[in-house]
Coordinates of C-alpha atoms in Angstrom, one line a residue:
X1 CA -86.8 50.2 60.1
X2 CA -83.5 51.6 59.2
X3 CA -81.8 49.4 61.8
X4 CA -83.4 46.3 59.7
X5 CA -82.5 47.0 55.9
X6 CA -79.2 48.0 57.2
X7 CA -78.7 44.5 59.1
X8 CA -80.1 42.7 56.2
X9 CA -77.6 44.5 53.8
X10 CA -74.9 43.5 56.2
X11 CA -76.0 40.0 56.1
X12 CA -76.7 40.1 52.2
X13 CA -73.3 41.3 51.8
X14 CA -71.5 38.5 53.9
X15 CA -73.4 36.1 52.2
X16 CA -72.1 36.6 49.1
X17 CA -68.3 37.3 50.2
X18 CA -69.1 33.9 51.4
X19 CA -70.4 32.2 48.3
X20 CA -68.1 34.1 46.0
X21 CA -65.0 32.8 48.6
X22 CA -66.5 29.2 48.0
X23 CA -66.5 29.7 43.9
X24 CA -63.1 30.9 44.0
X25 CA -61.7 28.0 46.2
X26 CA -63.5 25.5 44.0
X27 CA -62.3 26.8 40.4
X28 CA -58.8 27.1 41.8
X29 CA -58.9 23.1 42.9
X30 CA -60.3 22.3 39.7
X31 CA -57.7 24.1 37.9
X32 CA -54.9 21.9 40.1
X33 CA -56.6 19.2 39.4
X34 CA -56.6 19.9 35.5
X35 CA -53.0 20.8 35.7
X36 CA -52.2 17.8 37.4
X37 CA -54.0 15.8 35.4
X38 CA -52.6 17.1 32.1
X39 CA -49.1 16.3 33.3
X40 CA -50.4 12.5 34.0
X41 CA -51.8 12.4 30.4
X42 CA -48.1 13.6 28.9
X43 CA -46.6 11.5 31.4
X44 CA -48.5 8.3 29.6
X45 CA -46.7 8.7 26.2
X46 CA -49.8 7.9 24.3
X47 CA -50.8 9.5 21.5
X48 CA -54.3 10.7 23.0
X49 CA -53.3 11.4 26.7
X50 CA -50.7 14.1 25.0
X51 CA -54.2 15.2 22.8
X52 CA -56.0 15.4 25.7
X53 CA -52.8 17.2 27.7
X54 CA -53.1 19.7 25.0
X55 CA -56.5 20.5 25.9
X56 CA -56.2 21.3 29.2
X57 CA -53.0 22.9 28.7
X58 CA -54.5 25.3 26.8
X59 CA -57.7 25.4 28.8
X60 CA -56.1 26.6 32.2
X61 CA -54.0 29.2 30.1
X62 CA -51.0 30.2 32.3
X63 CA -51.1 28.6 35.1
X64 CA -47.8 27.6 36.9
X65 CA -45.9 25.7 33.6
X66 CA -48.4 25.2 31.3
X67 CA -47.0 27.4 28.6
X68 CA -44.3 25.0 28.8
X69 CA -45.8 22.0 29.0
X70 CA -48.3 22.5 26.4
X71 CA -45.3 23.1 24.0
X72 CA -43.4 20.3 24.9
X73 CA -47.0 18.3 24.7
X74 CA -47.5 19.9 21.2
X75 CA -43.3 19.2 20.1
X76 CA -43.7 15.4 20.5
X77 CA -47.2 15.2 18.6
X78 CA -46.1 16.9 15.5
X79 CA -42.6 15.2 16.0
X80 CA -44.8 12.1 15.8
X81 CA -47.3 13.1 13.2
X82 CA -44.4 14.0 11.2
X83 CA -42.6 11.0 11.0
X84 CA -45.7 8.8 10.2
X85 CA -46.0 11.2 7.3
X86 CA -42.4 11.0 6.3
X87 CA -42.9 7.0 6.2
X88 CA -46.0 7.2 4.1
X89 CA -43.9 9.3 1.6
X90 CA -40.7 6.2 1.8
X91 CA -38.7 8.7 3.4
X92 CA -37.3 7.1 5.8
X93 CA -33.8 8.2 6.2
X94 CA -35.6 11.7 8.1
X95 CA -38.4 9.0 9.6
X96 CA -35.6 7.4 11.3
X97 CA -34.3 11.0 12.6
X98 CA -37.6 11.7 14.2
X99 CA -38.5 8.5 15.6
X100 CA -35.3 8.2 17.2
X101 CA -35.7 11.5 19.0
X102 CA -39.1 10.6 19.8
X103 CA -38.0 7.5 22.3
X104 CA -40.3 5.5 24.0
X105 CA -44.1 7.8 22.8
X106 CA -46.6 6.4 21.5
X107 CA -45.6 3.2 19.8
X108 CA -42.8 4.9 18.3
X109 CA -40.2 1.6 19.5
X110 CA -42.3 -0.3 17.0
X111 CA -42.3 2.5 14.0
X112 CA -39.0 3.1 14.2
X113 CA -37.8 -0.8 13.6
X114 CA -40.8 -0.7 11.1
X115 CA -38.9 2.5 9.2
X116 CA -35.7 0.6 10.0
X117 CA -37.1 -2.7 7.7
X118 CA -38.5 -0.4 4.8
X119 CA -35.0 1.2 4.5
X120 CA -33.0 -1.9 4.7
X121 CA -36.0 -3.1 2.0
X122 CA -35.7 -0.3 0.0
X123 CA -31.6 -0.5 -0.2
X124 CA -31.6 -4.3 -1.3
X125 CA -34.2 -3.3 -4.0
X126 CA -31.9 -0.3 -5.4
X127 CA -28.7 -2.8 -4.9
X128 CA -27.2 -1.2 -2.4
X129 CA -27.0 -4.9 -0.6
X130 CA -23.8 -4.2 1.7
X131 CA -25.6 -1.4 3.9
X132 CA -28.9 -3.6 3.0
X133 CA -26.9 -6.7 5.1
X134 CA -25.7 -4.4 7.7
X135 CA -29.0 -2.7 8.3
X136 CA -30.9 -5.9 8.5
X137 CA -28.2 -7.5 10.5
X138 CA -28.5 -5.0 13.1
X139 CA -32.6 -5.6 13.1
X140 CA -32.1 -9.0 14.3
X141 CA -35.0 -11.0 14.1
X142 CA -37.4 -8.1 13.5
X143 CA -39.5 -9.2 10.6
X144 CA -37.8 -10.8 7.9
X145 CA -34.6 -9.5 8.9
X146 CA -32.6 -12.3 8.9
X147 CA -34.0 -13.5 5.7
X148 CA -32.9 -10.9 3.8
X149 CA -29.9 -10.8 5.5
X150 CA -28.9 -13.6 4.2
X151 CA -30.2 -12.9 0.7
X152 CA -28.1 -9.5 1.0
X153 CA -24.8 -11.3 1.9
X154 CA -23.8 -12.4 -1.2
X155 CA -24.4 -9.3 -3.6
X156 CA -23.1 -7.2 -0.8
X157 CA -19.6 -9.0 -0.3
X158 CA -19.4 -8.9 -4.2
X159 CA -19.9 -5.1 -4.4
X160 CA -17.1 -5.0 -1.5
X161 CA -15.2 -7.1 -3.6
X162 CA -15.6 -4.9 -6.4
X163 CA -14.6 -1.6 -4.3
X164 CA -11.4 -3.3 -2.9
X165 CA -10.9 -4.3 -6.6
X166 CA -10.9 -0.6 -7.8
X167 CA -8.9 0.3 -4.9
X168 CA -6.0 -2.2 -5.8
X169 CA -6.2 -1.0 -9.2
X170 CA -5.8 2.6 -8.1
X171 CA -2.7 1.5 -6.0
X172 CA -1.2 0.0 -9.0
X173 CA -1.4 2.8 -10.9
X174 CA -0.1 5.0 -8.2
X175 CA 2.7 2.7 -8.3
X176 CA 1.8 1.4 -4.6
X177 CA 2.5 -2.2 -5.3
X178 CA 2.9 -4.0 -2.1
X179 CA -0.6 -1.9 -1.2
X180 CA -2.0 -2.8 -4.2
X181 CA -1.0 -6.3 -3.8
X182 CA -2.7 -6.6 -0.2
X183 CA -5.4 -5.5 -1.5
X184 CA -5.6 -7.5 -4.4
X185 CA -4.8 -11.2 -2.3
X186 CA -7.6 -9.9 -0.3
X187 CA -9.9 -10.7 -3.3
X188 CA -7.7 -13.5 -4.5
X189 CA -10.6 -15.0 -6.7
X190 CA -12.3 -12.0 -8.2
X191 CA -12.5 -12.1 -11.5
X192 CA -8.2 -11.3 -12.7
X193 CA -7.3 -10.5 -9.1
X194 CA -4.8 -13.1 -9.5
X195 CA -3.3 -11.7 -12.9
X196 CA -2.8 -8.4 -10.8
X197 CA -1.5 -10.3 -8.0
X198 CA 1.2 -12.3 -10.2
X199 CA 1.9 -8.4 -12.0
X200 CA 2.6 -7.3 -8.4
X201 CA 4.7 -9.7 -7.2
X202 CA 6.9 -9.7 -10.4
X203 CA 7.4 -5.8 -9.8
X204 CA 8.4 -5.9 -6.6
X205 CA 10.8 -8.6 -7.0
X206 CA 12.0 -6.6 -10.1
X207 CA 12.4 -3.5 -7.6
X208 CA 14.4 -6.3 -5.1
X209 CA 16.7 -7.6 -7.7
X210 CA 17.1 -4.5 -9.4
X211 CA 20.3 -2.1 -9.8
X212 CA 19.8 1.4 -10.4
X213 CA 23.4 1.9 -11.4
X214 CA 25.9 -0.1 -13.4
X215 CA 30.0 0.4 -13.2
X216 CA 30.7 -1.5 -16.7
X217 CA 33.8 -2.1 -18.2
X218 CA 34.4 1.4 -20.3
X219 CA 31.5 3.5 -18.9
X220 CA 28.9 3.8 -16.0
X221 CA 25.4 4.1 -16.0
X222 CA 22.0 5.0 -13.8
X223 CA 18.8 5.4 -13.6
X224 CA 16.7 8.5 -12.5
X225 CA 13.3 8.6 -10.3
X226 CA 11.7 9.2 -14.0
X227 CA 12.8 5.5 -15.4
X228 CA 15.3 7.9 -17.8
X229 CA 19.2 6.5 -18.3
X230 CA 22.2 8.2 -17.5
X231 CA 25.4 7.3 -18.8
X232 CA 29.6 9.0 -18.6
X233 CA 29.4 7.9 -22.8
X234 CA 26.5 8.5 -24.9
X235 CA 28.8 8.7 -27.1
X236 CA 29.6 5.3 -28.3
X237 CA 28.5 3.5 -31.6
X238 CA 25.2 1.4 -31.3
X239 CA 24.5 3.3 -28.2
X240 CA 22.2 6.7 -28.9
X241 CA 19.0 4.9 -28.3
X242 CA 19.8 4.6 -24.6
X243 CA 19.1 8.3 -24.2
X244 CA 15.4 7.3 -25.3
X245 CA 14.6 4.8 -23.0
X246 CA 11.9 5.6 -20.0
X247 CA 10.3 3.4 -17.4
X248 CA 13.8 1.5 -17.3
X249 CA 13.8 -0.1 -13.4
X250 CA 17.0 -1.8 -13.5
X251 CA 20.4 -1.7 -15.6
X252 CA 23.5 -3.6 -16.4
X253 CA 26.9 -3.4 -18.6
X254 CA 30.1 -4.8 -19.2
X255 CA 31.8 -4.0 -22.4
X256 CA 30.0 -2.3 -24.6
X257 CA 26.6 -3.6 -23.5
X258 CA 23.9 -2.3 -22.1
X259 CA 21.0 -4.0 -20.8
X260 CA 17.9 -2.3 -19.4
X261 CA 14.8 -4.0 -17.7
X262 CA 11.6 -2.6 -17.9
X263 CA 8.7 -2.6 -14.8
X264 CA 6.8 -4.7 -17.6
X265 CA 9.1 -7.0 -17.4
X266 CA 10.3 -6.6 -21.1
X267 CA 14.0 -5.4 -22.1
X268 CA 15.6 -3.0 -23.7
X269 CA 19.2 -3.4 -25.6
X270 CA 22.3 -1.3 -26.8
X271 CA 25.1 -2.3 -28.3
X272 CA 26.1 -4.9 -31.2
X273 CA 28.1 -8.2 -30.1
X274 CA 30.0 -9.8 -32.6
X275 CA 28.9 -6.9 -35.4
X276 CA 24.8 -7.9 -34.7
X277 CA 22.2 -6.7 -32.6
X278 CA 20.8 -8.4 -29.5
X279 CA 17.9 -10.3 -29.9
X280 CA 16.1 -10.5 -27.3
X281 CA 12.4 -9.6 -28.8
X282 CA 10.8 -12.8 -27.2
X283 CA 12.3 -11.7 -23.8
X284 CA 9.2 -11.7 -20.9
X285 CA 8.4 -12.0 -17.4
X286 CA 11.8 -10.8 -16.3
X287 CA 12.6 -9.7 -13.1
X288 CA 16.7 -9.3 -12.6
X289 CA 19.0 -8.8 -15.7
X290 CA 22.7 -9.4 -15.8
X291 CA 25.8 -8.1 -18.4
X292 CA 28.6 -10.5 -18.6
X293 CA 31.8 -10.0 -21.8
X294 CA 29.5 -9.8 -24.6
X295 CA 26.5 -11.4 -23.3
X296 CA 23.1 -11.1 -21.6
X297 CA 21.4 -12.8 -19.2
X298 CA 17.6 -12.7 -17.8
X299 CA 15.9 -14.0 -14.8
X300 CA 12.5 -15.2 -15.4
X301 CA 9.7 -14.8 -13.5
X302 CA 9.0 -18.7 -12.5
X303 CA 13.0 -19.4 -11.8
X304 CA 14.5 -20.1 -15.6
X305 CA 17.3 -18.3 -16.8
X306 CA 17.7 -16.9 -20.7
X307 CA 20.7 -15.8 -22.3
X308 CA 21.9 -13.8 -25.4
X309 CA 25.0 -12.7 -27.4
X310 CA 28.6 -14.5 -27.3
X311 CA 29.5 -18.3 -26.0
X312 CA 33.2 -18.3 -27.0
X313 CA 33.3 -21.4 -25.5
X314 CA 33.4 -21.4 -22.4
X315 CA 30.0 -22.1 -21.7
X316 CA 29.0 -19.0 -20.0
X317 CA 25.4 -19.0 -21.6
X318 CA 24.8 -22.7 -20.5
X319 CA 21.8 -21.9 -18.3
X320 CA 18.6 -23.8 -20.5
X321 CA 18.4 -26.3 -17.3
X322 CA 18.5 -23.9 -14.7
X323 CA 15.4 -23.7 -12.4
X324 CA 13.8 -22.4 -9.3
X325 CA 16.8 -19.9 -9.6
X326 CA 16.4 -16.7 -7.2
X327 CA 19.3 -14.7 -8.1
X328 CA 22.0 -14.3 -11.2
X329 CA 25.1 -12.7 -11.5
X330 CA 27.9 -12.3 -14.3
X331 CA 31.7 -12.0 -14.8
X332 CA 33.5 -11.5 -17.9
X333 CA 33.0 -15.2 -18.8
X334 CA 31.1 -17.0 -16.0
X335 CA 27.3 -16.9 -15.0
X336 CA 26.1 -17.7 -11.3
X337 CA 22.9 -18.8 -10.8
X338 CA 21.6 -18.8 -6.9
X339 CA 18.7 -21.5 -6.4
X340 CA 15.9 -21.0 -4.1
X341 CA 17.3 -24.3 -1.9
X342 CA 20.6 -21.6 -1.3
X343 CA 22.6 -24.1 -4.0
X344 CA 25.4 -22.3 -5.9
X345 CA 25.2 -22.9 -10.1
X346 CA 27.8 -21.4 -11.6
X347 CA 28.6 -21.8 -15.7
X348 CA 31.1 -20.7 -17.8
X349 CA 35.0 -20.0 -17.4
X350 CA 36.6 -21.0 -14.3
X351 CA 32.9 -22.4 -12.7
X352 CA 34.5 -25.7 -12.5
X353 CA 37.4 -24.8 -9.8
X354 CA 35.2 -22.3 -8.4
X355 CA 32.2 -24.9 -7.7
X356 CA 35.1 -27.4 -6.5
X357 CA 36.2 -24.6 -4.0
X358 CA 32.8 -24.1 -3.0
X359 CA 32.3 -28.2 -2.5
X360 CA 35.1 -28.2 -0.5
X361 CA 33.6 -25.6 2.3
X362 CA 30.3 -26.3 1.9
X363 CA 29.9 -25.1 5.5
X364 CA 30.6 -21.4 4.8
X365 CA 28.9 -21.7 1.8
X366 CA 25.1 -22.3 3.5
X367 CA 22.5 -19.7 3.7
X368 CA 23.4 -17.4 1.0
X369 CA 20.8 -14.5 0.0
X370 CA 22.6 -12.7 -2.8
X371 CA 25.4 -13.0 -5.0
X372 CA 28.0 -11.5 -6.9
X373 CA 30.4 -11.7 -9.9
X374 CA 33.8 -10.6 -11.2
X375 CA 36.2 -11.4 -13.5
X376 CA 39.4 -9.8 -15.4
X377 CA 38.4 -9.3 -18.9
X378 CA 40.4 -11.2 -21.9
X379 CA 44.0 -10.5 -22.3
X380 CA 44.2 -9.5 -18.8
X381 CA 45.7 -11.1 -15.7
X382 CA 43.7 -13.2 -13.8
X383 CA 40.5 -15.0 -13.8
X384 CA 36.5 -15.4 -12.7
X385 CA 35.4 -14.7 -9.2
X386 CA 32.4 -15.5 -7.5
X387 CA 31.0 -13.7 -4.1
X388 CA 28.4 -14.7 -1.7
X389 CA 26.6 -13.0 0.8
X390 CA 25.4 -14.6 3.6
X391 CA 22.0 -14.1 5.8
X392 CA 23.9 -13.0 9.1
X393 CA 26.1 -10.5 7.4
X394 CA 29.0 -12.3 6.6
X395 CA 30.7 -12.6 3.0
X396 CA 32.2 -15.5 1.3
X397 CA 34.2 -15.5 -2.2
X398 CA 35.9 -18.0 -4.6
X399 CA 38.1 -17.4 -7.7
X400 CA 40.8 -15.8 -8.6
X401 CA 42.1 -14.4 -5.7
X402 CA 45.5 -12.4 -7.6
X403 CA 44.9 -9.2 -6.0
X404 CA 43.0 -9.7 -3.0
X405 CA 39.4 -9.7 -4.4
X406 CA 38.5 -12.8 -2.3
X407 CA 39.5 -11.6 1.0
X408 CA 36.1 -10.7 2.4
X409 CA 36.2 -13.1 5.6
X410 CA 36.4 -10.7 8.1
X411 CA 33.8 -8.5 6.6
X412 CA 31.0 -7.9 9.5
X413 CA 27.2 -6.7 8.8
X414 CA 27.5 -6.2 4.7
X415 CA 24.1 -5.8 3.5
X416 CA 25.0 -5.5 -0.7
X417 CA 27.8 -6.9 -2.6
X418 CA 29.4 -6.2 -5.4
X419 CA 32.3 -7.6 -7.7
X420 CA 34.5 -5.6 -10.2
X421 CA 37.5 -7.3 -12.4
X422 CA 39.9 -7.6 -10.0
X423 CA 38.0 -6.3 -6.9
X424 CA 35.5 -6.7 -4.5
X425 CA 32.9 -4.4 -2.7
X426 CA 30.8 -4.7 0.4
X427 CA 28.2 -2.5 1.8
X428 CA 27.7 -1.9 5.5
X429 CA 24.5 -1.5 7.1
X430 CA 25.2 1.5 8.5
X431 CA 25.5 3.1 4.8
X432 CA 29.4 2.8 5.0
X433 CA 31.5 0.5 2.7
X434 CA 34.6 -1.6 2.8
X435 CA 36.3 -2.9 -0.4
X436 CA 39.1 -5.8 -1.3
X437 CA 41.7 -6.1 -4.4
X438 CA 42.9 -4.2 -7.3
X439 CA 46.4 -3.7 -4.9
X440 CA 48.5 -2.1 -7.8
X441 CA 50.1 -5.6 -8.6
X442 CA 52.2 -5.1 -12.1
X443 CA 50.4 -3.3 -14.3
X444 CA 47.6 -2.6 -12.2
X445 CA 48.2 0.6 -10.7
X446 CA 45.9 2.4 -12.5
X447 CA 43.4 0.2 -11.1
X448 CA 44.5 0.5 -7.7
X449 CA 42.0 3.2 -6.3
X450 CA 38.6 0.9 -6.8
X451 CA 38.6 0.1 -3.0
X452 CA 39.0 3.4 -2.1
X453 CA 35.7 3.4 -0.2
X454 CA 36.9 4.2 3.1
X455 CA 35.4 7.6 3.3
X456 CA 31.7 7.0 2.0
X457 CA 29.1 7.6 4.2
X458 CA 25.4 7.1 4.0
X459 CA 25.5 5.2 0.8
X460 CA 22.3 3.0 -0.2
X461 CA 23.8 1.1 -3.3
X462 CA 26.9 0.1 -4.8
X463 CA 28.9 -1.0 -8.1
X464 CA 31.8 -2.3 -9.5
X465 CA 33.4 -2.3 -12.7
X466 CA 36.5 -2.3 -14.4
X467 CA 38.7 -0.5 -12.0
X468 CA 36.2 1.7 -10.6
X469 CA 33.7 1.7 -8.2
X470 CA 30.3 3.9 -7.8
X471 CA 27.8 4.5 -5.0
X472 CA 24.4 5.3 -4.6
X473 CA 23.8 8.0 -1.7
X474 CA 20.4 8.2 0.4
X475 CA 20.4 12.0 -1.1
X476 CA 20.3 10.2 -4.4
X477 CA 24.1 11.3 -5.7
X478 CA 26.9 9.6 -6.4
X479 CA 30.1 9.1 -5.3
X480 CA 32.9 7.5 -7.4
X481 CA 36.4 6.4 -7.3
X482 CA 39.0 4.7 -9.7
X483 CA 40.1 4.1 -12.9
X484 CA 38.7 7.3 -14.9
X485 CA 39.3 6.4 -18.5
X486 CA 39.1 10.4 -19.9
X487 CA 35.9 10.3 -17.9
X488 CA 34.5 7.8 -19.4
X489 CA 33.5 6.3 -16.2
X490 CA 33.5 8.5 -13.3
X491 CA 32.4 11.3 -14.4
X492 CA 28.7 11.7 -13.1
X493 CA 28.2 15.1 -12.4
X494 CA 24.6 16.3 -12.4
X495 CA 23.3 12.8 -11.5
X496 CA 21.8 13.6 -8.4
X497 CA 18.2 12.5 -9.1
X498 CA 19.0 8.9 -8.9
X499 CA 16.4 6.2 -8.2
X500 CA 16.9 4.2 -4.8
X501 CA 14.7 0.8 -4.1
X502 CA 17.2 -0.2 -1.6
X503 CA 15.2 -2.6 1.3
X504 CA 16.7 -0.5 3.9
X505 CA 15.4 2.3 2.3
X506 CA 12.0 1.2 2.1
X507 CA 11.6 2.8 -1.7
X508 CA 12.7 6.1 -1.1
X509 CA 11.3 6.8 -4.5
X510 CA 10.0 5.6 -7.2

């Protein structure tokens, strides 16, 4: 009897090792199968697989990666819930953000152009119609992109329009003109671009005309980076209201004349000719001055000439007709005038043998970008001369030629001239210069050391007066030589803060 229960346990026993065996085998494949099934359900990108996923994820607890999968699974779906809830609230800036992270789930391809369109949408309602046209440009034909597109182009070019406007303006006030005037031709019909273009242009050609120092006749003068005038003689009569003058760009004398032009294109005087001031109220749009022997000259803006102060008569001031004139220049009695065609006008005592000289070798005279003018003041030997610089580099002169002032043929790579009494003065590209006259002839020895230049390096402008020449050095010094006059016109010392616009400077300073 024992023998059976016993056997029966045995049996009982194996039975149920058996059955509880089968159980295990079968919740473990089941579990698989979940697993594996969960990852197919992620694996779909749809909204209720990855549900679903979540489920089972958390269902067969931690089986092989669950844990991480059921996070990922759980990630996306908020990532997605979050974004639908950020578009119902017309964020869509952060919409955008999520979508895009969000890839290819659910239909979040579709959401994420939709989010796209109600930005774009809600930027052309606000006004903001140049990222309006960029956003719907980049949409394509999602919608009513291109629609609105279009509708956005024209507000949106106008509010670039209006950005590069206040840019320019800014440049202009920085004194960046040629940056300012970029940017205004860019915009060449908005609203007074062209006003601003016009003011631009005449500035700069001010700046390439200009003369930031002056060798006159009894005293020198410059200009510092501030627009302020220096000069060797305050002290004359009719002439302390030069030390007041500011935003001066370019300066001129002979005698006891002083001529200052302004970067509005206005004028300022010194100085009394024939016992009466210099009228020259109505003076505008001028962009180069000149000082001849008692009289003033001014370029104007769209080529005519104006003049001021004493005729004598020698017709020196006979410049009404002048036109499409680039360039002037005065001696003691004779104007030049250089045309935009390269013709030579010259007015005044001695033109007439000077324009015969310059008929009869019309071939050297061709191709002439600046000019120059000298001339021996009255009761002095000797006469006008006029000097020409040519595009290659070359120099050409005709005049009075008493003491060498018109020998300049063999001069080689001059980039500036300038013309004194009885000299001439040429500067090299490479910052040296070379000069020509004032040889000590009879009772010109005090004169004599005007040309001597030889040992002048690294200068950036030059000038010539009455027996004296000064130059303008890249450090912004100067250097001077000649006829002294008690230091009345070489005496410059302290003038080391002098304003150079030279074009082979590139505007050093302002």
């Amino acid at each position: 009897m024992k023998i059976k229960l016993r056997s029966a346990l045995i049996i009982t026993i194996f039975l149920f090792g058996v059955c509880f065996f089968m159980f295990a085998f079968k919740t473990k494949n089941e579990v698989k199968n979940l697993y594996e099934n969960a990852i197919e359900l992620m694996e779909s990108n749809d909204c209720e697989g990855v549900e679903s996923a979540i489920e089972i994820f958390h269902k067969i607890g931690n089986y092989k990666e669950s844990v991480k999968y059921l996070e990922t699974a759980e990630n996306v779906l908020n990532s997605y819930k979050l974004a639908l809830s950020l578009m119902q609230d017309k964020n869509y800036v952060s919409a955008i953000e999520e979508l895009k992270r969000l890839g290819d789930f659910a239909d979040s391809e579709n959401q994420l152009k939709e989010a796209q369109y109600n930005y774009a949408m809600q930027m052309y309602e606000s006004g903001e119609y140049n990222l309006a046209y960029r956003l719907f440009n980049e949409l394509g034909d999602y919608s009513e992109s291109r629609v609105y597109a279009e509708k956005a182009l024209i507000p949106s070019m106008e509010e670039k329009r209006a950005q590069v406007y206040q840019k320019a303006q800014e440049y202009f006030k920085e004194k960046r003109y040629n940056e300012a005037l970029e940017a205004f031709e860019e915009i060449a019909e908005y609203e007074d671009s062209q006003e601003w273009i016009k003011k631009c242009q005449d500035i700069l050609e001010r700046k390439r005309l200009a003369n930031t120092i002056s060798a006159g006749a009894r005293f020198s003068l410059a200009i510092n980076k501030e627009g302020k005038v220096y000069s060797t003689n305050y002290e004359l009569k009719d002439h302390e209201n030069v030390k007041e003058w500011r935003d001066i760009l370019s300066i001129a004398s002979l005698d006891d004349v002083v001529i200052g032009l302004k970067k509005d294109g206005t004028v300022e005087t010194a100085g009394k000719i024939d016992g009466s001031e210099i009228d020259i109220h109505d003076w505008s749009d001028i962009i180069q001055i000149s000082a001849g022997g008692a009289y003033v000259v001014g370029l104007k803006s769209d080529g005519k000439v104006v003049s001021e102060g004493h005729d004598a008569g020698d017709g020196q001031r006979k410049v009404d007709s002048w036109d499409n004139i680039v360039a002037i220049a005065t001696g003691w009695r004779h104007t030049v005038g250089l045309k935009e065609n390269g013709e030579i006008l010259i007015t005044g005592y001695g033109s007439k043998t000077q324009l015969q000289q310059i008929e009869e070798n019309k071939n050297k005279w061709q191709n002439i970008v600046s000019i120059a003018a000298g001339g021996g003041c009255k009761g002095d030997i000797g006469g006008g001369h006029t000097v020409g610089l040519r595009s290659d580099g070359t120099v050409v002169a005709v005049g009075d030629n008493s003491y060498g002032q018109c020998n300049v043929e063999k001069w080689r790579d001059i980039k500036a001239i300038a013309a004194g009494d009885w000299h001439t003065v040429g500067l090299c590209s490479n910052g040296e210069v070379v000069a020509t006259g004032n040889d000590g002839k009879e009772n010109f020895d005090k004169y004599k050391n005007a040309c001597a230049v030889n040992d002048w390096k690294h200068v950036v402008a030059i000038a010539a007066g009455s027996g004296h020449t000064i130059g303008l050095l890249s450090d912004n010094s100067i250097e001077s030589v000649g006829y002294d006059n008690d230091e009345k016109r070489t005496n410059m010392s302290g003038w080391d803060d002098i304003a150079i616009y030279s074009e082979w400077n590139q505007v050093l300073n302002e």
